[in-house]
Amino acid sequence: MEYRPGTGYSLPGRHESFWMATTAQTSHPPLSGDLETDVAVIGGGIVGITTALLLKRAGYMVTVIEADRIARGVTGRTTAKITSLHRLIYAELIDRFGSSQAKQYADANQAAIDTIASFVREYDIPCDFVRKPAYTYAESEEERDLVAAEADAARSLGLPATFVEDVPLPARTYGAVRFSDQAQFHPLRYLLYLASLIPGDGSRIFEKTRALEVQDGGGWCAIRTENGIITSRAVVLATHYPFYDSPGFYFARMEPSRSYVIGARIDEPFPEGMFINADGPVHSWRSQPAEGGELVLVGGMEHRTGEQVDTRRHYRDLEAYARSVYPIRSVDYRWSTQDYITIDGVPYIGPLADGHENVYIATGFRKWGMTNGTAAAMILADMILGRANPWAEVYAPDRFKPAASARRFLVHNIEVAERYIGGVISRPAGDLRDVAPGEGRILMIEGEKTGIFRDHEGRVHAVNPTCSHLGCIVAWNSAEETWDCPCHGSRYDPDGKVIHGPAVRDLKPRGG
Ligand code: FES
């Protein structure tokens, strides 16, 4: 019997993204047999769908394949702020990259807002798109200097930034940087509309089709999937994290991070704007029109994927924080998401690596996927079409800024090594009888390390906890009831089925 996650423990709200709960699931067929196309796009989120549409509009035949259903992955779990205000980033970017490249990042994200707006206008997409200001607010006197400096840095790059004293949230604040004319929307209504424009004239979408391997033969690429081989002139890896990393380049340069969202009702109108705090644990706010009245989306409480704690506490902490700011009438939804953060904080967008010029990646959006993801699609489409792109340099995957990156690079690799080695040599204690309903643990059973989950009906689900990607030991995520890998963020359901890459193979069954 298929296991249904998220049942049986008392956390607030329905355990489902509001975006997914309010859109119908798609039903594109799986690939059946081999095919040839101009460009193959792996992944049906905002990067993959937008890239495919831009290329189709330019006259290319595109094929999108998605391991599950399109727009049900990370794009379906965002807070869907369409803004170039990325908490605090511009002062840091100028420092690390110089003004010229910092401006490329700023311009790319502003252009992404305009591109989304123009698609909404051109196709008259009913997706609750609305322009709003975005704020990054200070919660202390020290942070006030940071947000003031950010306002100066952003304005120097031509962004619509001002420092404001008053923040229209009932929280204690000390000023904010405010960007005017930003936007928000219902991301799935938007993306599913774009996706509906792709099939036809030789272009296709296939769901339930997992890519297993990519080969770049120089001029032609081949993707081996579960259901056939696709050959194409170019491949776009729009899988959030590149499952294919032949040079071994990316796995060591990004860290996976999880964060949480609740959808709550309050008894007063939410202020005009989208909000995020400047420092410390993330507190993010926006509102969303919904049946039965406005929903307030509160997000944050991020942590590294695969941490060895009861992750349910993050939902509880988020709810407690929200209640400290607003009287909450009800919490109607809760969900979580995963992001990747690069060593220097800027996404990798462009050719995968030397010798793989026909395979393109877009990853590491640092939780700002609506604009960085749309900008990625614009950059990759330009590259594939042979057009110059004015923002490609700052995002180039082969950049390396030792001064900016070295410390974090080293710390990240040591952390991954410790998790791998720690997972391999530690001998977990405990007994099957100690595992309560709803709990997951790693136990030694008959001399083998075993991932045990006892479901809410008392049935035991047992897996080999060695991640099928590169062999780290997975950890139990109690909030989502999944096995999560601390090394590169692969995630599996209680029976070991892959639900998030880079892994493409399931966990082996116990003893396998
Ligand atoms: Fe890379 Fe698990 S995700 S080892």
Coordinates of C-alpha atoms and ligand atoms in Angstrom, one line a residue:
M1 CA 0.0 0.0 0.0
E2 CA 1.3 3.4 -0.9
Y3 CA 2.4 5.4 2.1
R4 CA 0.8 8.9 2.5
P5 CA 3.3 11.2 4.2
G6 CA 2.4 13.9 6.7
T7 CA -0.4 12.0 8.5
G8 CA -0.8 11.4 12.1
Y9 CA 1.2 14.1 13.9
S10 CA -0.1 17.3 15.2
L11 CA 1.2 20.1 13.2
P12 CA -0.9 23.0 12.1
G13 CA -2.7 23.1 8.8
R14 CA -3.1 20.9 5.8
H15 CA 0.3 19.5 4.7
E16 CA 0.2 20.7 1.1
S17 CA 1.5 23.7 -0.8
F18 CA -1.3 26.2 -1.3
W19 CA -0.2 26.5 -5.0
M20 CA -0.6 22.8 -5.5
A21 CA -3.8 22.6 -3.6
T22 CA -5.4 25.2 -5.9
T23 CA -4.3 23.9 -9.3
A24 CA -5.1 20.7 -11.2
Q25 CA -2.4 18.1 -11.7
T26 CA -1.3 17.7 -15.3
S27 CA -1.4 14.4 -17.2
H28 CA 1.2 14.6 -20.0
P29 CA 2.1 11.1 -21.2
P30 CA 5.4 9.4 -20.4
L31 CA 8.0 9.0 -23.1
S32 CA 7.6 5.7 -25.0
G33 CA 10.6 4.9 -27.2
D34 CA 13.4 6.9 -28.7
L35 CA 13.0 10.4 -30.3
E36 CA 15.0 13.2 -31.7
T37 CA 14.5 16.9 -31.0
D38 CA 16.4 20.2 -31.3
V39 CA 16.7 20.9 -27.6
A40 CA 15.9 18.6 -24.7
V41 CA 15.0 20.1 -21.4
I42 CA 15.2 18.0 -18.3
G43 CA 12.9 19.3 -15.5
G44 CA 9.5 20.9 -15.6
G45 CA 9.8 23.8 -13.2
I46 CA 10.1 27.5 -13.9
V47 CA 13.6 27.2 -15.6
G48 CA 12.7 24.3 -17.8
I49 CA 9.2 25.5 -18.9
T50 CA 10.3 29.1 -19.5
T51 CA 13.4 28.0 -21.4
A52 CA 11.4 25.6 -23.5
L53 CA 8.8 28.2 -24.3
L54 CA 11.4 30.9 -25.3
L55 CA 13.1 28.4 -27.6
K56 CA 9.8 27.2 -29.1
R57 CA 8.8 30.9 -29.8
A58 CA 12.2 31.2 -31.6
G59 CA 11.3 28.3 -33.9
Y60 CA 13.0 25.3 -32.2
M61 CA 11.5 21.9 -31.5
V62 CA 11.8 21.3 -27.8
T63 CA 11.1 18.3 -25.7
V64 CA 10.6 18.7 -21.9
I65 CA 10.9 15.6 -19.7
E66 CA 9.9 15.6 -16.0
A67 CA 10.5 12.7 -13.6
D68 CA 7.2 13.3 -11.9
R69 CA 4.6 16.0 -12.8
I70 CA 5.5 19.4 -14.1
A71 CA 5.5 22.3 -11.7
R72 CA 5.1 20.0 -8.7
G73 CA 8.7 20.3 -7.5
V74 CA 10.4 23.3 -6.1
T75 CA 8.4 25.8 -8.2
G76 CA 5.3 24.4 -6.5
R77 CA 6.6 25.2 -3.1
T78 CA 8.0 28.7 -3.4
T79 CA 6.7 31.8 -1.7
A80 CA 6.5 33.2 -5.3
K81 CA 7.9 36.7 -4.7
I82 CA 8.9 38.2 -8.0
T83 CA 11.6 40.6 -6.9
S84 CA 15.2 41.6 -7.4
L85 CA 15.4 42.4 -3.7
H86 CA 17.1 39.3 -2.4
R87 CA 17.3 40.0 1.3
L88 CA 20.8 41.7 1.5
I89 CA 23.0 40.9 -1.6
Y90 CA 24.0 44.0 -3.5
A91 CA 26.6 45.5 -1.1
E92 CA 28.1 42.0 -0.9
L93 CA 28.0 41.5 -4.7
I94 CA 29.8 44.8 -5.4
D95 CA 32.4 43.8 -2.8
R96 CA 32.9 40.4 -4.3
F97 CA 32.4 40.9 -8.0
G98 CA 32.7 44.7 -8.6
S99 CA 30.0 47.0 -9.7
S100 CA 29.9 45.9 -13.3
Q101 CA 29.0 42.2 -12.5
A102 CA 26.8 43.2 -9.6
K103 CA 24.8 45.3 -12.1
Q104 CA 24.5 42.3 -14.4
Y105 CA 22.8 40.4 -11.5
A106 CA 20.6 43.4 -10.7
D107 CA 19.6 43.9 -14.4
A108 CA 18.9 40.2 -14.9
N109 CA 16.5 40.0 -12.0
Q110 CA 14.8 43.2 -13.0
A111 CA 14.5 42.0 -16.6
A112 CA 13.0 38.7 -15.2
I113 CA 10.2 40.7 -13.5
D114 CA 9.4 42.4 -16.7
T115 CA 9.5 39.2 -18.7
I116 CA 7.0 37.5 -16.3
A117 CA 4.8 40.7 -16.5
S118 CA 4.9 40.7 -20.3
F119 CA 4.0 37.0 -20.5
V120 CA 1.1 37.6 -18.1
R121 CA 0.0 40.6 -20.2
E122 CA 0.5 38.9 -23.7
Y123 CA -1.4 35.7 -22.8
D124 CA -3.7 37.3 -20.3
I125 CA -2.8 34.7 -17.7
P126 CA -5.1 34.6 -14.7
C127 CA -2.4 34.1 -12.0
D128 CA -3.1 36.9 -9.5
F129 CA -0.1 38.8 -10.8
V130 CA 0.1 42.1 -9.0
R131 CA 2.8 44.8 -8.6
K132 CA 3.9 45.4 -5.0
P133 CA 6.9 46.9 -3.2
A134 CA 9.4 44.6 -1.5
Y135 CA 11.1 45.3 1.8
T136 CA 14.1 43.9 3.6
Y137 CA 13.7 45.1 7.2
A138 CA 16.1 45.5 10.1
E139 CA 15.2 44.0 13.5
S140 CA 17.9 45.8 15.4
E141 CA 20.0 49.0 15.4
E142 CA 23.0 47.0 14.0
E143 CA 20.9 45.7 11.1
R144 CA 19.7 49.2 10.4
D145 CA 23.2 50.1 9.1
L146 CA 23.2 47.0 6.9
V147 CA 19.8 47.8 5.2
A148 CA 20.8 51.5 4.8
A149 CA 24.1 50.3 3.1
E150 CA 22.1 47.9 0.9
A151 CA 19.7 50.7 -0.2
D152 CA 22.8 52.8 -1.2
A153 CA 24.4 49.8 -3.0
A154 CA 21.2 48.8 -4.9
R155 CA 20.5 52.4 -5.9
S156 CA 24.1 52.8 -7.3
L157 CA 23.3 49.8 -9.6
G158 CA 20.2 51.5 -10.9
L159 CA 17.7 49.5 -8.8
P160 CA 14.5 51.2 -7.6
A161 CA 15.7 51.2 -4.0
T162 CA 15.1 53.6 -1.1
F163 CA 15.8 53.4 2.7
V164 CA 12.6 53.9 4.6
E165 CA 12.0 54.4 8.3
D166 CA 8.5 53.0 8.5
V167 CA 7.8 49.3 7.7
P168 CA 4.1 48.5 7.5
L169 CA 4.3 45.4 9.6
P170 CA 3.3 45.2 13.2
A171 CA 6.7 43.8 14.2
R172 CA 9.5 45.8 15.9
T173 CA 11.6 47.1 13.0
Y174 CA 14.5 49.6 12.6
G175 CA 14.0 50.7 9.0
A176 CA 14.2 48.9 5.7
V177 CA 15.4 48.9 2.1
R178 CA 12.4 49.2 -0.1
F179 CA 12.2 48.2 -3.8
S180 CA 9.3 49.7 -5.7
D181 CA 7.3 48.0 -8.5
Q182 CA 8.2 44.4 -7.7
A183 CA 5.5 41.7 -8.0
Q184 CA 3.9 38.5 -6.8
F185 CA 1.7 35.9 -8.4
H186 CA 0.3 32.4 -8.1
P187 CA 3.3 30.5 -9.6
L188 CA 1.5 27.4 -10.7
R189 CA -1.3 29.1 -12.5
Y190 CA 1.4 31.1 -14.4
L191 CA 3.7 28.2 -15.1
L192 CA 1.0 25.7 -16.1
Y193 CA -0.3 28.3 -18.6
L194 CA 3.2 28.7 -20.1
A195 CA 3.5 24.9 -20.2
S196 CA 0.2 24.6 -22.1
L197 CA 1.8 26.6 -24.9
I198 CA 4.7 24.1 -25.5
P199 CA 3.1 21.0 -27.0
G200 CA 2.6 21.2 -30.8
D201 CA 4.6 21.8 -34.0
G202 CA 7.0 19.1 -33.0
S203 CA 7.5 20.2 -29.4
R204 CA 6.4 17.9 -26.5
I205 CA 6.2 17.4 -22.8
F206 CA 6.6 14.0 -21.2
E207 CA 6.0 13.4 -17.5
K208 CA 6.8 10.4 -15.4
T209 CA 10.1 10.1 -17.4
R210 CA 13.2 10.2 -15.3
A211 CA 16.5 11.0 -17.0
L212 CA 19.2 8.6 -16.0
E213 CA 22.3 9.7 -17.9
V214 CA 23.4 12.4 -20.3
Q215 CA 26.1 12.1 -22.9
D216 CA 27.6 15.0 -24.9
G217 CA 29.0 13.7 -28.1
G218 CA 30.0 17.1 -29.4
G219 CA 27.3 18.3 -31.8
W220 CA 24.8 15.7 -30.5
C221 CA 23.7 14.8 -27.0
A222 CA 21.9 11.7 -25.8
I223 CA 19.7 11.4 -22.7
R224 CA 19.0 7.9 -21.5
T225 CA 15.7 7.8 -19.7
E226 CA 13.7 5.1 -18.1
N227 CA 11.5 5.0 -21.2
G228 CA 13.8 5.6 -24.2
I229 CA 16.7 7.7 -25.5
I230 CA 16.4 11.3 -26.6
T231 CA 18.9 12.7 -29.0
S232 CA 19.2 16.5 -29.3
R233 CA 21.6 19.3 -30.3
A234 CA 21.5 20.7 -26.8
V235 CA 20.4 19.7 -23.3
V236 CA 19.2 21.9 -20.5
L237 CA 19.5 20.5 -17.0
A238 CA 16.7 22.3 -15.2
T239 CA 16.5 19.8 -12.4
H240 CA 17.2 22.2 -9.6
Y241 CA 20.4 20.4 -8.8
P242 CA 22.3 18.9 -11.7
F243 CA 21.9 15.1 -11.4
Y244 CA 24.6 14.8 -14.0
D245 CA 28.0 16.1 -13.0
S246 CA 30.6 14.3 -15.0
P247 CA 33.4 16.7 -14.1
G248 CA 32.5 16.4 -10.4
F249 CA 32.3 20.1 -10.2
Y250 CA 29.0 21.2 -8.7
F251 CA 28.5 18.6 -6.0
A252 CA 31.3 20.2 -4.0
R253 CA 30.2 23.8 -4.6
M254 CA 26.6 24.0 -3.4
E255 CA 24.9 23.2 -0.2
P256 CA 21.3 22.1 0.2
S257 CA 19.0 24.1 2.5
R258 CA 15.4 23.5 3.6
S259 CA 12.9 26.1 4.7
Y260 CA 9.2 26.2 5.7
V261 CA 6.0 28.0 4.9
I262 CA 2.7 28.3 6.6
G263 CA -0.5 29.8 5.1
A264 CA -2.4 31.5 7.8
R265 CA -5.6 33.7 8.2
I266 CA -5.5 36.9 10.2
D267 CA -8.4 39.1 11.2
E268 CA -7.1 42.3 9.5
P269 CA -5.9 43.2 6.0
F270 CA -2.3 42.4 5.4
P271 CA -0.2 45.5 4.5
E272 CA 0.7 46.4 1.0
G273 CA 4.1 44.7 0.2
M274 CA 6.3 41.7 0.5
F275 CA 8.6 41.5 3.5
I276 CA 11.7 39.7 4.7
N277 CA 14.0 40.4 7.6
A278 CA 17.7 41.3 7.0
D279 CA 19.6 38.9 9.2
G280 CA 19.2 35.8 11.4
P281 CA 16.7 33.0 10.9
V282 CA 14.6 34.0 7.8
H283 CA 11.2 35.6 8.4
S284 CA 9.4 36.1 5.1
W285 CA 5.9 37.6 4.6
R286 CA 3.5 38.1 1.8
S287 CA -0.3 37.8 1.3
Q288 CA -2.2 35.9 -1.4
P289 CA -5.8 36.1 -2.5
A290 CA -7.6 32.9 -1.7
E291 CA -11.1 31.4 -1.4
G292 CA -12.5 32.4 2.0
G293 CA -10.3 35.5 2.2
E294 CA -6.7 36.5 2.1
L295 CA -4.1 34.0 3.1
V296 CA -0.8 35.3 4.7
L297 CA 2.2 33.2 3.8
V298 CA 4.9 33.2 6.4
G299 CA 8.2 31.5 5.5
G300 CA 11.6 30.8 6.9
M301 CA 13.4 28.8 9.6
E302 CA 15.9 27.5 7.1
H303 CA 18.5 24.9 7.9
R304 CA 20.8 22.6 6.1
T305 CA 19.1 19.5 4.6
G306 CA 19.6 16.3 6.5
E307 CA 20.2 17.8 9.9
Q308 CA 19.9 15.3 12.8
V309 CA 17.1 16.9 14.7
D310 CA 13.3 16.7 14.9
T311 CA 12.5 18.9 11.9
R312 CA 8.9 19.3 13.0
R313 CA 10.1 22.0 15.4
H314 CA 10.7 24.3 12.4
Y315 CA 7.0 24.4 11.6
R316 CA 6.2 25.0 15.3
D317 CA 8.8 27.8 15.5
L318 CA 7.5 29.4 12.4
E319 CA 3.9 29.3 13.7
A320 CA 5.0 30.7 17.1
Y321 CA 6.9 33.5 15.3
A322 CA 3.9 34.3 13.2
R323 CA 1.7 34.5 16.3
S324 CA 4.1 36.8 17.9
V325 CA 3.5 39.3 15.1
Y326 CA -0.2 38.8 14.2
P327 CA -3.1 37.3 16.0
I328 CA -3.5 34.2 13.8
R329 CA -7.1 33.0 13.3
S330 CA -6.1 29.7 11.7
V331 CA -3.2 28.0 10.0
D332 CA -4.6 26.4 6.8
Y333 CA -1.5 25.2 5.0
R334 CA 2.0 24.2 5.7
W335 CA 4.7 23.0 3.3
S336 CA 8.5 23.1 3.0
T337 CA 10.9 23.5 0.2
Q338 CA 14.6 23.0 -0.7
D339 CA 17.1 25.3 -2.2
Y340 CA 20.7 25.2 -3.1
I341 CA 23.2 27.9 -2.2
T342 CA 26.4 28.3 -4.2
I343 CA 29.8 29.0 -2.6
D344 CA 29.7 32.7 -3.6
G345 CA 25.9 33.1 -3.4
V346 CA 25.4 33.6 -7.2
P347 CA 23.6 30.9 -9.3
Y348 CA 25.5 28.8 -11.9
I349 CA 23.9 29.4 -15.3
G350 CA 25.6 28.4 -18.5
P351 CA 27.4 25.5 -20.1
L352 CA 28.1 22.6 -17.7
A353 CA 31.8 22.6 -18.2
D354 CA 34.6 22.4 -20.7
G355 CA 34.0 19.5 -23.0
H356 CA 30.2 19.7 -22.3
E357 CA 29.4 22.9 -24.2
N358 CA 26.1 21.5 -25.4
V359 CA 24.8 20.7 -21.9
Y360 CA 23.6 23.7 -19.9
I361 CA 22.8 24.1 -16.3
A362 CA 20.9 26.5 -14.1
T363 CA 21.1 26.0 -10.3
G364 CA 21.8 27.5 -6.9
F365 CA 19.1 30.2 -6.8
R366 CA 19.7 31.0 -3.1
K367 CA 15.9 30.9 -2.6
W368 CA 15.1 33.5 -5.3
G369 CA 14.0 31.2 -8.0
M370 CA 11.2 33.2 -9.6
T371 CA 13.5 35.9 -10.9
N372 CA 16.8 34.0 -11.0
G373 CA 14.9 31.1 -12.7
T374 CA 13.4 33.3 -15.3
A375 CA 16.7 35.1 -15.9
A376 CA 18.3 31.7 -16.3
A377 CA 15.8 30.7 -19.0
M378 CA 16.5 34.0 -20.8
I379 CA 20.3 33.5 -20.6
L380 CA 20.2 29.8 -21.7
A381 CA 17.8 30.5 -24.5
D382 CA 20.2 33.2 -25.8
M383 CA 23.1 30.9 -25.5
I384 CA 21.4 28.1 -27.4
L385 CA 20.2 30.5 -30.1
G386 CA 23.8 31.9 -30.4
R387 CA 22.9 35.4 -29.1
A388 CA 25.0 37.4 -26.8
N389 CA 23.5 37.9 -23.3
P390 CA 24.5 40.9 -21.2
W391 CA 24.2 39.1 -17.8
A392 CA 26.0 35.7 -18.6
E393 CA 29.3 36.7 -17.1
V394 CA 28.3 37.0 -13.5
Y395 CA 26.4 33.7 -13.6
A396 CA 29.2 31.8 -15.5
P397 CA 29.5 28.3 -13.9
D398 CA 33.2 28.2 -14.5
R399 CA 33.9 31.4 -12.5
F400 CA 35.8 31.0 -9.3
K401 CA 36.6 33.9 -7.1
P402 CA 39.1 32.6 -4.5
A403 CA 38.9 35.6 -2.3
A404 CA 35.1 35.4 -2.2
S405 CA 34.7 31.7 -2.1
A406 CA 37.7 30.0 -0.5
R407 CA 36.6 29.9 3.1
R408 CA 33.1 28.7 2.5
F409 CA 34.3 26.2 -0.1
L410 CA 36.6 24.6 2.4
V411 CA 34.1 24.6 5.2
H412 CA 31.4 23.1 3.0
N413 CA 33.7 20.3 1.8
I414 CA 34.9 19.5 5.3
E415 CA 31.2 19.3 6.4
V416 CA 30.3 16.9 3.6
A417 CA 33.3 14.8 4.3
E418 CA 32.4 14.6 8.0
R419 CA 28.9 13.6 7.3
Y420 CA 30.0 10.9 4.9
I421 CA 32.7 9.5 7.1
G422 CA 30.6 10.0 10.3
G423 CA 27.7 8.2 8.6
V424 CA 29.9 5.3 7.5
I425 CA 31.8 4.6 10.8
S426 CA 29.3 5.4 13.5
R427 CA 27.3 2.5 15.0
P428 CA 23.8 3.5 15.7
A429 CA 22.3 2.2 18.9
G430 CA 18.7 1.2 19.6
D431 CA 16.2 -1.5 18.8
L432 CA 13.3 -1.9 16.5
R433 CA 10.9 -1.8 19.5
D434 CA 12.2 1.7 20.4
V435 CA 10.9 3.2 17.1
A436 CA 7.5 4.7 17.8
P437 CA 4.8 5.2 15.2
G438 CA 5.7 8.2 13.0
E439 CA 9.4 8.0 13.9
G440 CA 12.3 7.2 11.7
R441 CA 15.8 6.1 12.8
I442 CA 19.0 4.4 11.6
L443 CA 19.5 1.2 13.5
M444 CA 22.0 -1.7 13.3
I445 CA 20.0 -4.8 12.4
E446 CA 21.7 -8.1 11.9
G447 CA 25.0 -6.2 11.5
E448 CA 23.6 -3.9 8.8
K449 CA 22.9 -0.2 9.1
T450 CA 19.2 0.1 8.4
G451 CA 16.8 3.0 8.0
I452 CA 13.7 2.2 9.9
F453 CA 10.4 4.1 9.7
R454 CA 7.4 2.9 11.6
D455 CA 4.3 4.4 10.1
H456 CA 1.2 5.6 11.9
E457 CA -0.5 2.2 11.5
G458 CA 2.6 0.6 13.1
R459 CA 4.0 -1.0 9.9
V460 CA 7.8 -0.9 9.6
H461 CA 9.4 0.4 6.4
A462 CA 13.1 -0.6 6.1
V463 CA 15.7 0.7 3.7
N464 CA 19.4 0.6 3.2
P465 CA 20.3 4.2 4.2
T466 CA 23.2 4.6 1.9
C467 CA 22.3 7.4 -0.6
S468 CA 22.3 6.1 -4.1
H469 CA 24.0 9.3 -5.4
L470 CA 27.5 9.2 -3.8
G471 CA 27.0 7.1 -0.7
C472 CA 26.4 9.4 2.2
I473 CA 24.1 8.2 4.9
V474 CA 20.6 9.7 4.8
A475 CA 18.8 11.2 7.9
W476 CA 15.2 11.0 8.9
N477 CA 13.2 14.2 8.3
S478 CA 10.3 14.0 10.8
A479 CA 8.4 17.1 9.4
E480 CA 8.1 15.7 5.9
E481 CA 8.5 11.9 6.7
T482 CA 11.3 11.5 4.2
W483 CA 14.9 10.3 4.2
D484 CA 17.1 13.3 3.3
C485 CA 20.7 13.2 2.4
P486 CA 22.9 15.8 4.1
C487 CA 25.6 15.8 1.4
H488 CA 23.8 17.1 -1.7
G489 CA 20.1 17.0 -0.7
S490 CA 18.7 13.9 -2.4
R491 CA 15.4 12.9 -0.8
Y492 CA 13.5 9.7 -0.6
D493 CA 10.1 8.6 0.6
P494 CA 9.8 6.1 3.6
D495 CA 10.2 3.2 1.2
G496 CA 13.3 4.6 -0.4
K497 CA 11.8 6.0 -3.7
V498 CA 13.6 9.0 -5.0
I499 CA 11.5 12.2 -4.7
H500 CA 14.3 14.8 -5.2
G501 CA 17.6 14.5 -6.9
P502 CA 20.5 14.5 -7.6
A503 CA 20.0 10.8 -6.9
V504 CA 18.2 9.1 -9.8
R505 CA 18.0 5.6 -8.2
D506 CA 16.0 4.6 -5.2
L507 CA 17.5 3.5 -1.9
K508 CA 18.1 -0.2 -1.8
P509 CA 15.7 -2.3 0.2
R510 CA 17.0 -3.4 3.6
G511 CA 19.7 -6.0 3.0
G512 CA 20.0 -4.9 -0.7
Ligands
FES1 FE1 24.9 13.2 -2.9 FE2 23.4 11.8 -1.2 S1 22.9 13.4 -2.4 S2 25.5 11.5 -1.6

